[in-house]
Amino acid sequence: MRYVADLHIHSYLSRACSRELRPEALYRWCQLKGIALLSCGDFTHPAWFSELREKLEPAESGLFQLKAELRRKMDPEVPLSCRSPVRFILGVEISCIYKKGGRVRKVHHLAFAPSFEAAGRLSVALEKIGNIRSDGRPILGLDSRRLLEIVLEAGEGCCLIPAHVWTPHFALFGSESGFDALEECFEDLSPHIFALETGLSSDPSMNWRLARHDRLTLISNSDAHSPEKLGREA
């Protein structure tokens, strides 16, 4: 089955993001854009986590949907020709800034959890390391390998995908503060990385030129800071 997914967005609690980034608006815009699966973004922020628990309900395994009463409220704003099911997955972007190999590394990662319980465990673990309350995209002094380890320990089905991997700043392969190889970053845990996000600075055809990444799935997302930007890499 083919469908459009956008697995990298932010909420209104991330810096420089629209106040319109709420579950109801995301549901509406996903239908207008033809997006079937959306990461909720920013689940480590306590206020957003509480709002998601209040407004989402379980759907298929590991997925959620807007509660029925909220869907009924929003559906009249969507043309009949656009109406379709929308599913949410619990995701967050985490900024890791740390020293490794004699250099400062600045790398962004996407983490996903299949349940609120697992997401909560991950948030508790990360709050012991740094501040997750001031920004929907937490900035932590945390080695990427250790972050991956924490994500895996949060529960079965939790996973990590390096974000916008070729962006010069804040990326796995970034020229300014990244690494030359996946294994240099994640060491013995590298086999747990199964996908890379291309980001707005590259596209799949550029990434496919590197045979060393043939085992990895490539995903392209919007990194939306407003509802209107959802799905812009579809």
XYZ file of C-alpha atoms in Angstrom:
234
model
C 0.000 0.000 0.000
C 1.331 3.441 -0.940
C 0.570 6.458 1.214
C 2.102 9.800 2.142
C 3.768 10.095 5.559
C 5.440 13.104 7.159
C 7.579 11.995 10.091
C 9.319 15.238 11.047
C 7.289 18.210 12.234
C 7.104 20.427 15.296
C 4.433 21.673 17.676
C 3.626 25.206 18.780
C 6.004 24.615 21.700
C 9.121 24.571 19.525
C 10.971 27.809 18.936
C 10.029 29.783 15.817
C 6.963 27.629 15.188
C 3.351 28.582 14.480
C 0.847 28.742 17.317
C -1.518 26.883 14.976
C 0.396 23.618 15.339
C -2.217 21.829 17.454
C -3.696 18.331 16.929
C -6.962 19.613 15.421
C -5.183 21.803 12.853
C -2.750 19.015 12.010
C -5.665 16.662 11.372
C -7.329 19.192 9.072
C -4.197 20.036 7.107
C -3.224 16.391 6.693
C -6.502 15.785 4.889
C -6.091 18.871 2.721
C -2.562 17.727 1.798
C -3.338 14.013 1.401
C -1.120 12.921 4.292
C -2.134 9.614 5.871
C 0.498 9.339 8.623
C 1.988 12.204 10.630
C 4.494 12.384 13.444
C 3.053 14.504 16.240
C 6.503 15.963 16.979
C 7.878 17.242 20.297
C 6.419 14.526 22.551
C 9.130 15.064 25.181
C 7.680 18.492 26.065
C 5.397 17.886 29.082
C 2.672 20.311 27.967
C 2.506 18.835 24.456
C 2.616 15.284 25.845
C -0.406 16.073 28.030
C -2.295 17.632 25.123
C -1.597 14.622 22.921
C -2.843 12.229 25.608
C -5.970 14.321 25.962
C -6.780 14.599 22.247
C -5.540 11.344 20.675
C -6.851 7.808 20.997
C -5.338 4.456 19.959
C -5.881 3.289 16.389
C -3.826 0.490 14.826
C -0.799 -0.886 16.710
C 1.628 1.941 17.424
C -0.631 4.530 15.783
C -3.143 7.072 17.068
C -6.013 9.136 15.724
C -7.738 12.323 16.780
C -10.590 11.551 19.154
C -13.971 11.093 17.486
C -15.574 14.209 18.974
C -12.696 16.360 17.708
C -12.847 14.759 14.260
C -16.545 15.571 14.057
C -15.769 19.165 14.987
C -13.050 19.552 12.331
C -14.513 17.553 9.423
C -16.895 20.324 8.245
C -13.784 22.429 7.514
C -12.506 19.777 5.080
C -14.025 19.347 1.583
C -15.715 15.977 1.097
C -13.272 15.155 -1.690
C -10.340 15.488 0.749
C -11.704 13.588 3.724
C -9.656 10.522 4.608
C -8.289 8.778 7.715
C -5.306 10.407 9.427
C -3.017 8.547 11.777
C -0.427 9.945 14.180
C 2.813 8.447 15.464
C 4.624 9.700 18.567
C 7.857 11.372 17.479
C 10.342 14.020 18.567
C 13.471 15.706 17.218
C 16.398 15.818 19.646
C 19.465 18.020 19.257
C 22.673 16.446 20.562
C 25.684 18.694 21.155
C 28.793 17.000 22.539
C 32.493 16.363 22.030
C 33.799 13.244 20.319
C 37.098 12.529 18.606
C 38.462 15.919 19.585
C 35.649 17.827 17.824
C 32.364 19.387 18.848
C 29.497 17.408 17.287
C 26.054 18.867 16.668
C 23.613 16.266 15.413
C 19.817 16.134 15.226
C 17.903 12.869 15.504
C 14.278 11.755 15.228
C 13.047 9.366 17.913
C 9.770 7.442 17.786
C 7.761 5.492 20.345
C 4.806 3.126 19.794
C 2.927 4.088 22.968
C 2.520 6.898 25.469
C 4.050 4.633 28.099
C 7.248 4.155 26.083
C 7.328 7.851 25.154
C 6.983 8.721 28.829
C 9.882 6.455 29.786
C 12.067 8.080 27.154
C 11.150 11.564 28.381
C 11.933 10.638 31.993
C 15.350 9.321 30.969
C 16.158 12.417 28.916
C 15.052 14.832 31.639
C 17.751 13.352 33.878
C 20.278 14.559 31.309
C 19.003 18.008 30.371
C 16.134 20.459 30.003
C 13.195 19.083 28.005
C 10.711 21.743 29.153
C 11.943 24.948 27.514
C 11.736 23.830 23.873
C 9.778 21.212 21.966
C 13.074 20.243 20.332
C 15.265 19.535 23.393
C 18.961 20.414 23.204
C 21.031 17.949 25.202
C 24.722 17.404 25.903
C 24.333 13.777 24.930
C 26.393 11.490 22.704
C 24.368 10.151 19.761
C 25.284 6.567 20.595
C 24.045 7.024 24.153
C 20.827 8.610 22.870
C 20.219 5.598 20.634
C 20.851 3.324 23.610
C 18.317 5.248 25.723
C 15.739 5.110 22.914
C 16.137 1.341 22.560
C 15.888 0.883 26.334
C 12.576 2.796 26.411
C 10.783 -0.217 24.982
C 10.181 -2.523 22.052
C 9.281 -0.615 18.919
C 11.165 2.542 19.876
C 13.603 3.659 17.206
C 15.880 6.468 16.062
C 16.435 7.992 12.607
C 19.181 10.581 12.031
C 17.596 13.825 10.834
C 18.391 15.844 7.664
C 21.713 14.023 7.450
C 23.483 16.313 4.944
C 22.620 19.691 6.456
C 25.990 21.427 7.065
C 25.105 22.210 10.671
C 23.320 19.879 13.113
C 23.469 16.703 11.005
C 25.048 13.247 11.009
C 27.109 13.929 7.871
C 27.174 17.704 8.231
C 30.392 19.312 7.021
C 30.637 21.620 10.029
C 30.003 19.354 13.006
C 29.083 15.864 11.825
C 30.787 12.551 11.077
C 32.215 10.868 7.986
C 30.439 7.564 8.580
C 27.435 6.142 10.387
C 29.687 3.778 12.344
C 31.842 6.643 13.580
C 28.775 8.137 15.243
C 26.908 5.098 16.576
C 29.756 2.571 16.888
C 28.523 -0.910 17.856
C 24.873 0.196 17.792
C 25.008 1.195 14.114
C 23.010 -1.900 13.003
C 20.005 -0.454 14.867
C 19.906 2.474 12.420
C 17.662 1.370 9.546
C 16.778 4.701 7.914
C 18.098 8.192 7.186
C 16.181 11.408 6.654
C 17.318 13.192 3.494
C 16.296 16.648 4.689
C 15.622 19.765 2.643
C 19.287 20.053 1.595
C 19.387 16.750 -0.315
C 17.023 14.365 -2.051
C 16.815 10.548 -2.414
C 18.531 10.469 -5.816
C 21.578 12.216 -4.345
C 21.714 9.780 -1.421
C 21.333 6.682 -3.619
C 24.714 7.458 -5.173
C 26.396 6.200 -1.972
C 26.431 2.396 -2.065
C 27.432 2.189 1.597
C 23.899 3.284 2.506
C 22.139 0.701 0.325
C 20.815 -1.172 3.370
C 19.152 1.977 4.719
C 15.689 3.275 3.925
C 15.557 6.930 2.909
C 12.736 9.148 4.140
C 11.960 12.760 3.240
C 9.890 14.921 5.572
C 8.771 18.519 5.872
C 10.329 19.628 9.192
C 7.222 21.818 9.218
C 7.156 24.870 11.485
C 3.597 25.699 10.408
C 0.627 23.565 9.276
C 0.825 24.943 5.744
C 4.298 23.401 5.310
C 3.186 19.835 6.028
C 4.141 17.365 3.317
C 6.401 19.745 1.391
C 8.872 16.912 0.633
C 6.189 14.465 -0.568
